[in-house]
mmCIF file of C-alpha atoms in Angstrom:
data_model
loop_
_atom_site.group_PDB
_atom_site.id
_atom_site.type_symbol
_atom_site.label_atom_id
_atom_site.label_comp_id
_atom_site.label_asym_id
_atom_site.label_seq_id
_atom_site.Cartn_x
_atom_site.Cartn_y
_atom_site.Cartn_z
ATOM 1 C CA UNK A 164 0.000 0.000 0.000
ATOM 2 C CA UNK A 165 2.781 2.534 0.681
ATOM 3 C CA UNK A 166 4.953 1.855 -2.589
ATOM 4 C CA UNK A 167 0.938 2.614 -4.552
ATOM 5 C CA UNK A 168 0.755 5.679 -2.367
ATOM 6 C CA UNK A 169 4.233 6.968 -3.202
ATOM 7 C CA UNK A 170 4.447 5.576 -6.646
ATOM 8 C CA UNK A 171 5.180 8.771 -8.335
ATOM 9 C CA UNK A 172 8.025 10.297 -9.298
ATOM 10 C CA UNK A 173 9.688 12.950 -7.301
ATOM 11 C CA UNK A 174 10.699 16.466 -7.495
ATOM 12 C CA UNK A 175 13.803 16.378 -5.616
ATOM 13 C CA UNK A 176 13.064 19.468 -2.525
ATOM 14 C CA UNK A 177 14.711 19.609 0.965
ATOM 15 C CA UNK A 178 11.418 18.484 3.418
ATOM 16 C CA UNK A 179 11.990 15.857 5.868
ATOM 17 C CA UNK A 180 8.368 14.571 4.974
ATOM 18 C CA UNK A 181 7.643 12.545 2.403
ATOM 19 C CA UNK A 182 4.017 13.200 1.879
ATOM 20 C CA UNK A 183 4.879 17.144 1.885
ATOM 21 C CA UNK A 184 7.134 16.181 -0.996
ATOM 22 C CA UNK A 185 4.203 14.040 -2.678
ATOM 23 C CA UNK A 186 1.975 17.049 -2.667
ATOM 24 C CA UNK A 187 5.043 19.351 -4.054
ATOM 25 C CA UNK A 188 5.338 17.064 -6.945
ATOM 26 C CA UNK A 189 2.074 17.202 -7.480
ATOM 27 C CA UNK A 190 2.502 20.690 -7.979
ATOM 28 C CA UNK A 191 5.221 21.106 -9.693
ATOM 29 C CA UNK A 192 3.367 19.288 -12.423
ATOM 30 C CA UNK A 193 0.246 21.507 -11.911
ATOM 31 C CA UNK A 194 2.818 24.369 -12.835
ATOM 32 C CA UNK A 195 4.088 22.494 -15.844
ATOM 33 C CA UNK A 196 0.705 22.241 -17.159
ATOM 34 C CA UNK A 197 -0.617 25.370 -16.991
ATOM 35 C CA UNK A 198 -2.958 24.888 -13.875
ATOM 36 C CA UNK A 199 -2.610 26.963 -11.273
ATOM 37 C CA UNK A 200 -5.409 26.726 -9.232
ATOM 38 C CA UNK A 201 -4.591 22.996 -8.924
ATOM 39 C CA UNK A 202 -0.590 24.435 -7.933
ATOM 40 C CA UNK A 203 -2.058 26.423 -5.097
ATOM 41 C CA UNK A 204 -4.250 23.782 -3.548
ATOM 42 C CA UNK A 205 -1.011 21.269 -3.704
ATOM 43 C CA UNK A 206 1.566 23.852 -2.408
ATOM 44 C CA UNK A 207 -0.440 24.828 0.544
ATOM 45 C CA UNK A 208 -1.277 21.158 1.284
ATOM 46 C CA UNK A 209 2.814 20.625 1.303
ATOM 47 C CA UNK A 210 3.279 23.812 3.457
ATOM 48 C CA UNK A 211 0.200 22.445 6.010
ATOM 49 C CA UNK A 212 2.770 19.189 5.929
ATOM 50 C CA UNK A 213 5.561 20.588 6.733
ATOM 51 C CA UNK A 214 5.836 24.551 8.159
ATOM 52 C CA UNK A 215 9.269 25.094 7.120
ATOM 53 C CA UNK A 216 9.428 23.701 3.643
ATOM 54 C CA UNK A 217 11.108 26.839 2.211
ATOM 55 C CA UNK A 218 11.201 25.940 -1.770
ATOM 56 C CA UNK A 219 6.946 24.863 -1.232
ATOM 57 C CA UNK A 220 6.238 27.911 -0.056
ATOM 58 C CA UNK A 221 8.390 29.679 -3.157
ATOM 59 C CA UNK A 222 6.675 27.392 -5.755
ATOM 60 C CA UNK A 223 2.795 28.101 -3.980
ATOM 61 C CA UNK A 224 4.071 32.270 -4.639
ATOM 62 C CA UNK A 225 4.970 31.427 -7.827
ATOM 63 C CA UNK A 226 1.390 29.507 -8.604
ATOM 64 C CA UNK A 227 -0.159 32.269 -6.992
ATOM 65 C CA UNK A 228 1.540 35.086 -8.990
ATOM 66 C CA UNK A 229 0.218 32.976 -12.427
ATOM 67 C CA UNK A 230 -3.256 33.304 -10.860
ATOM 68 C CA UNK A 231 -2.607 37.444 -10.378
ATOM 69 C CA UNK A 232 -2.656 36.922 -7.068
ATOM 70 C CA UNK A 233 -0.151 39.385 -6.308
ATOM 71 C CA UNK A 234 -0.464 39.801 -2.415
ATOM 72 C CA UNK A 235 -0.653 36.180 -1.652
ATOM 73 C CA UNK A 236 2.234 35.374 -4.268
ATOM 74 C CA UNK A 237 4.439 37.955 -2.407
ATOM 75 C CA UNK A 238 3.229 36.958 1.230
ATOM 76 C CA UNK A 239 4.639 33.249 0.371
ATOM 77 C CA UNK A 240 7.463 34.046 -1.510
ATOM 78 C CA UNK A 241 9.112 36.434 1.597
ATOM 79 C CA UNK A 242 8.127 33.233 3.829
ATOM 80 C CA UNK A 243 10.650 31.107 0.938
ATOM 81 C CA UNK A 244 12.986 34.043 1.643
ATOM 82 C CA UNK A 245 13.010 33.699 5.393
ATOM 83 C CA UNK A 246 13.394 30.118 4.716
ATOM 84 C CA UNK A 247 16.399 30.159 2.288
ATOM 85 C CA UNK A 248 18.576 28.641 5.002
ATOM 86 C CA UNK A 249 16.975 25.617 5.196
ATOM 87 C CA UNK A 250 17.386 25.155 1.054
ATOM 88 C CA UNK A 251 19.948 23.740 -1.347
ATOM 89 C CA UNK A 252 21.921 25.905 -3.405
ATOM 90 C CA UNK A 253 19.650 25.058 -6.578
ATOM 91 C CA UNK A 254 16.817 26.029 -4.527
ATOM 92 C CA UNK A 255 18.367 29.236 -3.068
ATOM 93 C CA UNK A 256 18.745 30.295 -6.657
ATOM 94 C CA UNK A 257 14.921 30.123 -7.921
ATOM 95 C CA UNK A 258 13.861 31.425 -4.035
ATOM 96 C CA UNK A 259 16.381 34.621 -4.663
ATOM 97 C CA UNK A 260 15.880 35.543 -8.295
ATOM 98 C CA UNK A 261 11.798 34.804 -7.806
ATOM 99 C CA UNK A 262 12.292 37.354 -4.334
ATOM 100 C CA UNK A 263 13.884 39.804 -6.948
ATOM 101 C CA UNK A 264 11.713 39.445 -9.483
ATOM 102 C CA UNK A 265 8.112 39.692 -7.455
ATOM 103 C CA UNK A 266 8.574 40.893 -4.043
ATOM 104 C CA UNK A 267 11.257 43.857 -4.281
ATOM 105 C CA UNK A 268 11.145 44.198 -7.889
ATOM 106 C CA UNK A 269 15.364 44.336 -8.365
ATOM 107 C CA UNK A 270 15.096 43.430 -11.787
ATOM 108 C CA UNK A 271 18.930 43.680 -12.238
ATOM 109 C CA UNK A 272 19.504 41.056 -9.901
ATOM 110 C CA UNK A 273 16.650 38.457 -10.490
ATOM 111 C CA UNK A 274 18.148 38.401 -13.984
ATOM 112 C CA UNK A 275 22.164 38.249 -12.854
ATOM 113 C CA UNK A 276 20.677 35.374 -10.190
ATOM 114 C CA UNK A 277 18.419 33.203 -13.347
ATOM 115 C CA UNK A 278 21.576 34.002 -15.733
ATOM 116 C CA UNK A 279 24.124 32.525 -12.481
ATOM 117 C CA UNK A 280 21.263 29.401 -12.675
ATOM 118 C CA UNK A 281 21.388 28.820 -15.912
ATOM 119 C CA UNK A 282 25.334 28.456 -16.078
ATOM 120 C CA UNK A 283 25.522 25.965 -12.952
ATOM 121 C CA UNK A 284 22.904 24.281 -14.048
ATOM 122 C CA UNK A 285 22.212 23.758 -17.542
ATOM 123 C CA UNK A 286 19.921 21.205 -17.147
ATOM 124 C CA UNK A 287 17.428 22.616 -15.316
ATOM 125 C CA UNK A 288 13.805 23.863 -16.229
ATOM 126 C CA UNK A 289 12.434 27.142 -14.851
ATOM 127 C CA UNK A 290 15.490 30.053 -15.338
ATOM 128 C CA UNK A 291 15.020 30.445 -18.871
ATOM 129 C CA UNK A 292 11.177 30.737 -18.586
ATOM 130 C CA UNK A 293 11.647 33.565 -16.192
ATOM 131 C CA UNK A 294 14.848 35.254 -18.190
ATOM 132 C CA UNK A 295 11.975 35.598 -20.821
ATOM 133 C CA UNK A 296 9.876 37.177 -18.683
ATOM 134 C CA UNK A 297 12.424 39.512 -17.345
ATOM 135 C CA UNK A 298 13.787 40.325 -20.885
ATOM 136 C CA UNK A 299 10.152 40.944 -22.132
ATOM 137 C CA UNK A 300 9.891 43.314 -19.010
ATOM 138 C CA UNK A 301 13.342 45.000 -20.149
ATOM 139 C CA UNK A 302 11.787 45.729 -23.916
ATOM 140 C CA UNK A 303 13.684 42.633 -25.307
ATOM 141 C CA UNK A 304 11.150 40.737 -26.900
ATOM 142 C CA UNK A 305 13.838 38.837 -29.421
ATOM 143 C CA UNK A 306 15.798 37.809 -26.041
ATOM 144 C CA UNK A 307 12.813 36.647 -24.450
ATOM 145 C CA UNK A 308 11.532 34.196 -27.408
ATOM 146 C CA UNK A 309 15.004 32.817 -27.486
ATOM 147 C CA UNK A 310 15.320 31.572 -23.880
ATOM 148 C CA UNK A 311 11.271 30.465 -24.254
ATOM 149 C CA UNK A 312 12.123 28.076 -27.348
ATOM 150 C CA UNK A 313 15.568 27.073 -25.785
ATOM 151 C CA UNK A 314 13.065 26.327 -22.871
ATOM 152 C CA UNK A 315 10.830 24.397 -24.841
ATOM 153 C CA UNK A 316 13.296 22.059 -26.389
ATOM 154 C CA UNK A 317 14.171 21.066 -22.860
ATOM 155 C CA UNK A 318 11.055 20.193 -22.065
ATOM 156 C CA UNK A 319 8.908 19.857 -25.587
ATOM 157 C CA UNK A 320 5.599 18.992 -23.632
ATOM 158 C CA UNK A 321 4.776 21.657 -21.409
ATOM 159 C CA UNK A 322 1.812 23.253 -21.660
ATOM 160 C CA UNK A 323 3.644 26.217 -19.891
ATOM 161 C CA UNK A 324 6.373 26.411 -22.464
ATOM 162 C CA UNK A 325 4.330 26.648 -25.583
ATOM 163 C CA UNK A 326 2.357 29.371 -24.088
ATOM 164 C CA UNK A 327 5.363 30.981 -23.180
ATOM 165 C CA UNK A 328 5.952 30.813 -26.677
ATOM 166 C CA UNK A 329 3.074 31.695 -28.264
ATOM 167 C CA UNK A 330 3.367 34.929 -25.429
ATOM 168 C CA UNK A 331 6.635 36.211 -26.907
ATOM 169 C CA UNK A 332 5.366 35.814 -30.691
ATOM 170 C CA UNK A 333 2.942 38.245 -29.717
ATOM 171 C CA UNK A 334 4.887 40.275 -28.356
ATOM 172 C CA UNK A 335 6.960 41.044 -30.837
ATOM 173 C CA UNK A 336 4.891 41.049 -33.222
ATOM 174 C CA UNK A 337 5.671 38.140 -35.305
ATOM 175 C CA UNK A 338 1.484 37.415 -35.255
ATOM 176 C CA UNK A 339 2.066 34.076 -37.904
ATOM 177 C CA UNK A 340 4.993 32.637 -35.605
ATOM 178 C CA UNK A 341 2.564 32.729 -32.810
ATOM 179 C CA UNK A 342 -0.411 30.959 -34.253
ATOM 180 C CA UNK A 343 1.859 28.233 -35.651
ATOM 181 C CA UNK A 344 3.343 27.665 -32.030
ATOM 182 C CA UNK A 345 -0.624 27.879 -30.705
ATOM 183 C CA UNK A 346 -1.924 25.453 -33.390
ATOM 184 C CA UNK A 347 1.228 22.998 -32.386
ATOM 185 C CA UNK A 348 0.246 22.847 -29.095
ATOM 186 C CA UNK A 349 -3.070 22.391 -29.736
ATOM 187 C CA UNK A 350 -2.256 19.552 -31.502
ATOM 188 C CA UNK A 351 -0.384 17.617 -28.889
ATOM 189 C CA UNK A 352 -3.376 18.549 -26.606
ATOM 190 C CA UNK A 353 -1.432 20.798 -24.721
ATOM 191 C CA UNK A 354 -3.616 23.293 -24.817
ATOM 192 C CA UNK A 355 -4.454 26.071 -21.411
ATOM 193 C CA UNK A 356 -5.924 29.088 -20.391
ATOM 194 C CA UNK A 357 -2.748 31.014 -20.800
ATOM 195 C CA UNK A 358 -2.825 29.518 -24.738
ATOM 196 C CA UNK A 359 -5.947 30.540 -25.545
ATOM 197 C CA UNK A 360 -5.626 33.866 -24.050
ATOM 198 C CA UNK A 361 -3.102 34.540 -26.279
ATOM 199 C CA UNK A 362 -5.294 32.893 -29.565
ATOM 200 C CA UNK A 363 -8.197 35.540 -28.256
ATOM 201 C CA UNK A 364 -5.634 38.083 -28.358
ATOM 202 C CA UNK A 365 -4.182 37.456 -31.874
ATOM 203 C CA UNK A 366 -7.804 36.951 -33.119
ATOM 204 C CA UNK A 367 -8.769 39.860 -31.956
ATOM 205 C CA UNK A 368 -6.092 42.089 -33.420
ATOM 206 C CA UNK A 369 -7.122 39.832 -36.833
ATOM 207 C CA UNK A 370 -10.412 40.573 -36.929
ATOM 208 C CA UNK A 371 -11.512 36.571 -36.101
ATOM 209 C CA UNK A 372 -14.625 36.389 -34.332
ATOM 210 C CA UNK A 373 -14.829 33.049 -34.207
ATOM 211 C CA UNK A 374 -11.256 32.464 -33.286
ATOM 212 C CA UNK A 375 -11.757 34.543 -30.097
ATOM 213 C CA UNK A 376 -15.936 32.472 -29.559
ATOM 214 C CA UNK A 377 -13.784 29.417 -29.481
ATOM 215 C CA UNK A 378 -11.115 30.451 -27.138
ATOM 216 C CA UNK A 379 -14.186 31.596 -24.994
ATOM 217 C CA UNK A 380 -16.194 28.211 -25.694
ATOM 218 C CA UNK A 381 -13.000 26.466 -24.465
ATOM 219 C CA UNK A 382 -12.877 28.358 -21.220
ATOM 220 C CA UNK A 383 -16.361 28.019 -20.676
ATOM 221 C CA UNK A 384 -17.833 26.258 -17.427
ATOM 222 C CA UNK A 385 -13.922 25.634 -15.963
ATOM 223 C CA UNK A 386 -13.479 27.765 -12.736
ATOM 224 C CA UNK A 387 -10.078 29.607 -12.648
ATOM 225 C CA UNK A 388 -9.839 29.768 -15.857
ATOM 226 C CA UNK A 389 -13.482 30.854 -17.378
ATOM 227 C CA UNK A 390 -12.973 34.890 -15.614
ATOM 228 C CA UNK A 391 -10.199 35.110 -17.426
ATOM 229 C CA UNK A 392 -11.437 34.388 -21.074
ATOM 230 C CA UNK A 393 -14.314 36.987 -19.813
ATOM 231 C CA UNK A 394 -12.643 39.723 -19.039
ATOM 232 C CA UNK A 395 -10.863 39.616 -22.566
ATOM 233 C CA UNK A 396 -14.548 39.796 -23.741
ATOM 234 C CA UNK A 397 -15.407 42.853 -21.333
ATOM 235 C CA UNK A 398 -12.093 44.625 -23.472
ATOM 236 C CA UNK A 399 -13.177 44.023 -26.392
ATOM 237 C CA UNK A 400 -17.039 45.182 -25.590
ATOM 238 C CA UNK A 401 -15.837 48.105 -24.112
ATOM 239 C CA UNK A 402 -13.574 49.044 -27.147
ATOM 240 C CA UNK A 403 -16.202 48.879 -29.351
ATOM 241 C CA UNK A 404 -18.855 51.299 -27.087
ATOM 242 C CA UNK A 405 -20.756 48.859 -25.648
ATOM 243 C CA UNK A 406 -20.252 49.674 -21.997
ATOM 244 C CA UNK A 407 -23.935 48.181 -21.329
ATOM 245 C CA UNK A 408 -22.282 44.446 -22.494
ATOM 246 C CA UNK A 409 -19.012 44.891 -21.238
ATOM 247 C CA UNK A 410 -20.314 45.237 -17.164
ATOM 248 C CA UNK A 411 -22.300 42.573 -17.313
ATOM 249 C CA UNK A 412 -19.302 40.330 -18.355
ATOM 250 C CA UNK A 413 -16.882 41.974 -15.916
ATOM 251 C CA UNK A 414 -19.790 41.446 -13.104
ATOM 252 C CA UNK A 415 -19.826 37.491 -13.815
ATOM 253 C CA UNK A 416 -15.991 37.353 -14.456
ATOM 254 C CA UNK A 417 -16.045 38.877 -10.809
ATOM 255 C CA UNK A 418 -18.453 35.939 -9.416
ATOM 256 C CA UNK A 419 -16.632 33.786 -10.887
ATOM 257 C CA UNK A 420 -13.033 34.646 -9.635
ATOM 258 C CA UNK A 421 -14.494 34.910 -6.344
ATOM 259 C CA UNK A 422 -16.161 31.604 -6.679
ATOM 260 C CA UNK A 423 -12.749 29.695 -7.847
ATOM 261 C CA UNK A 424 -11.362 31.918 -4.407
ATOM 262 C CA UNK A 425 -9.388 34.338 -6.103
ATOM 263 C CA UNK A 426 -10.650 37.661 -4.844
ATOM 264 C CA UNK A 427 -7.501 39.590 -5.560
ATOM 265 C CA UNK A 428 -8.032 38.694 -9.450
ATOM 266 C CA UNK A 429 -11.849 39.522 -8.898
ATOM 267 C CA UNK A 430 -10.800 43.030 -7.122
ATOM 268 C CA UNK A 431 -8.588 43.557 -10.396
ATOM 269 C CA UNK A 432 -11.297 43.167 -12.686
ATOM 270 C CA UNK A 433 -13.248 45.146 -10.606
ATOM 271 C CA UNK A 434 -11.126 48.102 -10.395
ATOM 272 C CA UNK A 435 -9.640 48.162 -14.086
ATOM 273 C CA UNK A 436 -13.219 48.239 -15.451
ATOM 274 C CA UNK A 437 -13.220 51.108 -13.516
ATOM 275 C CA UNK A 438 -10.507 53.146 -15.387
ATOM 276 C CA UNK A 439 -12.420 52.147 -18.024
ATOM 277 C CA UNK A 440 -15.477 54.268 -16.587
ATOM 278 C CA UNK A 441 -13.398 56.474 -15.944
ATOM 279 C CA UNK A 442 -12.047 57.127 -19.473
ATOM 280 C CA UNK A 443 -15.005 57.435 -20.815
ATOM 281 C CA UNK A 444 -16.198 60.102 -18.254
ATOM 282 C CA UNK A 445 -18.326 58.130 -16.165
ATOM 283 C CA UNK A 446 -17.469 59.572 -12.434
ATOM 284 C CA UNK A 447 -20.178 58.036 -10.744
ATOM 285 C CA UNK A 448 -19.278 54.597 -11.943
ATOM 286 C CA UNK A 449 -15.880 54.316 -11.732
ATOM 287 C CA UNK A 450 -15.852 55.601 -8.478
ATOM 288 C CA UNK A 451 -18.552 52.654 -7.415
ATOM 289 C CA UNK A 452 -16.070 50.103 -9.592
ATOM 290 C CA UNK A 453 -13.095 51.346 -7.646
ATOM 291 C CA UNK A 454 -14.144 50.907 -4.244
ATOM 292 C CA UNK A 455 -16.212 47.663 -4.980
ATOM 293 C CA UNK A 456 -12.701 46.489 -5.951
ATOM 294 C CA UNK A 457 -10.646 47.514 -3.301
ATOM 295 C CA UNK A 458 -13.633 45.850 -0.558
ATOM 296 C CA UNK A 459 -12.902 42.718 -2.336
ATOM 297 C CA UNK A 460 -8.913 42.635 -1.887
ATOM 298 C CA UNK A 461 -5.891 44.746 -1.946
ATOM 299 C CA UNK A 462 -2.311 44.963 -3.177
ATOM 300 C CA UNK A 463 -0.407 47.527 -4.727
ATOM 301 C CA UNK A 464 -1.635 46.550 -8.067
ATOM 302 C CA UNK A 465 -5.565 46.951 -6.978
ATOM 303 C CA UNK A 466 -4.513 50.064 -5.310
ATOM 304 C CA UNK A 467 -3.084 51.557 -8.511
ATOM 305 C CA UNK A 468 -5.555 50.693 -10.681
ATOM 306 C CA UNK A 469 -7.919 52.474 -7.708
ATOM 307 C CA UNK A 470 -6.409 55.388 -7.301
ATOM 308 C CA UNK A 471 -5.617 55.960 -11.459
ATOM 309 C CA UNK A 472 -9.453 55.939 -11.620
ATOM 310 C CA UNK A 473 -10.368 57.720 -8.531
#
């Protein structure tokens, strides 16, 4: 019974407990695939487990931060900081370029710390993802796409990596690189929120209605990922004047975050639709959107939104 229990193959993570390393594996292949929600609810069981399980608690700030979950994400990861002494030196590297990179925002270091990981070790999956992210952030896009594809030829089926992908395409422009890399995926059946996100967004900018109904359709009915696919559709109502349309969909993306327990995403919604109000000249209702918003959860990204259209 206890070689069926464990009979999975593990992450290797400094914990004493074997069942809070279970649960870590677990996920660590949530993150993989493009899950989040399922991350959290596995990182905080291996954190219940065991307190002081340092590289847990940066991976659960790391799922959270995927989810826009920006105060819990930096809540954990300072708790993986505190921690760092209890870590390897491979884990001490993704705790102290992840602490750069989300809690004080150093961007200089997170990337010298990922570019010091990827020279020790090689190997490894993870510092090229985020050296995308941070060259992306830098205006870089070329940089980025190169560590996301050398990134996906490590690991060629993860859902995470050909969203990546697809992510940097877009950024940069390159609209017809991007769909290939979508449609690829699509065909492994690696598809994800994160993926079609991205389709919405290139369909939109092509003019494909039905590109961005079936990125919808997929999204459809899945909590965690379903707000997300409908606040793209609020955007794109309330681009084209029809303000009426586009607060009904951010008032069910909102029940809908906060049904799938993400109130800080549902407090985001909340408040961007209310710059939107406000740039429009709607006082009255942006200031309502605002503070609804900022009831529902705070961090500095809810307050900036909030205060942009206050």
């Amino acid at each position: 019974d206890t070689l069926a229990k464990y009979d999975t193959p593990l992450e290797q993570a400094t914990t004493p407990s074997l069942e809070a390393l279970q649960a870590y594996t677990l996920g660590h292949r949530a993150i993989v695939g493009n899950d989040a929600p399922a991350a959290v609810a596995h990182f905080k069981r291996a954190v219940e487990l065991d307190p002081n399980f340092a590289m847990a608690y940066a991976r659960l700030g790391t799922a959270y931060s995927n989810l826009g979950e920006v105060g819990s994400s930096n809540e954990n990861m300072t708790k993986a900081y505190a921690l760092r002494d209890r870590a390897s030196e491979r884990e001490r590297l993704y705790i102290d370029s992840h602490y750069y990179m989300m809690v004080t925002g150093d961007l200089d270091k997170a990337t010298a710390t990922m570019r010091e990981w990827v020279q020790m070790y090689p190997r490894d999956e993870g510092p090229r993802t985020n050296l995308g992210f941070m060259y992306t952030e830098l205006g870089d896009p070329s940089k980025a796409i190169a560590m996301y594809q050398e990134e996906l030829n490590l690991d060629p089926q993860s859902r995470l990596n050909y969203s990546n992908l697809a992510s940097g395409f877009l950024t940069a422009g390159r609209l017809d690189e991007a769909r290939i890399t979508m449609e690829e995926a699509k065909h492994k059946n690696l598809d994800s929120v994160a993926l079609y996100a991205n389709q919405y967004a290139l369909d939109f900018v092509r003019g494909d209605a039905a590109g961005m109904a079936e990125a919808v359709a997929w999204a459809n009915g899945k909590p965690g990922f379903e707000d997300v696919l409908m606040y793209l559709e609020a955007d794109t109502a309330a681009y084209g004047g029809q303000l009426k349309k586009a607060q009904g969909l951010v008032e069910h993306g909102v029940a809908s975050a906060e049904h799938a327990d993400e109130k800080e995403v549902a407090a985001a919604y909340s408040v961007n639709f209310a710059v939107t109000q406000a740039l429009v000249g709607n006082a009255a209702d942006a200031r309502k959107w605002a503070n609804d918003g900022s009831r529902l959860a705070t961090n500095r990204d809810i307050d900036a939104a909030q205060g942009i259209a206050l």
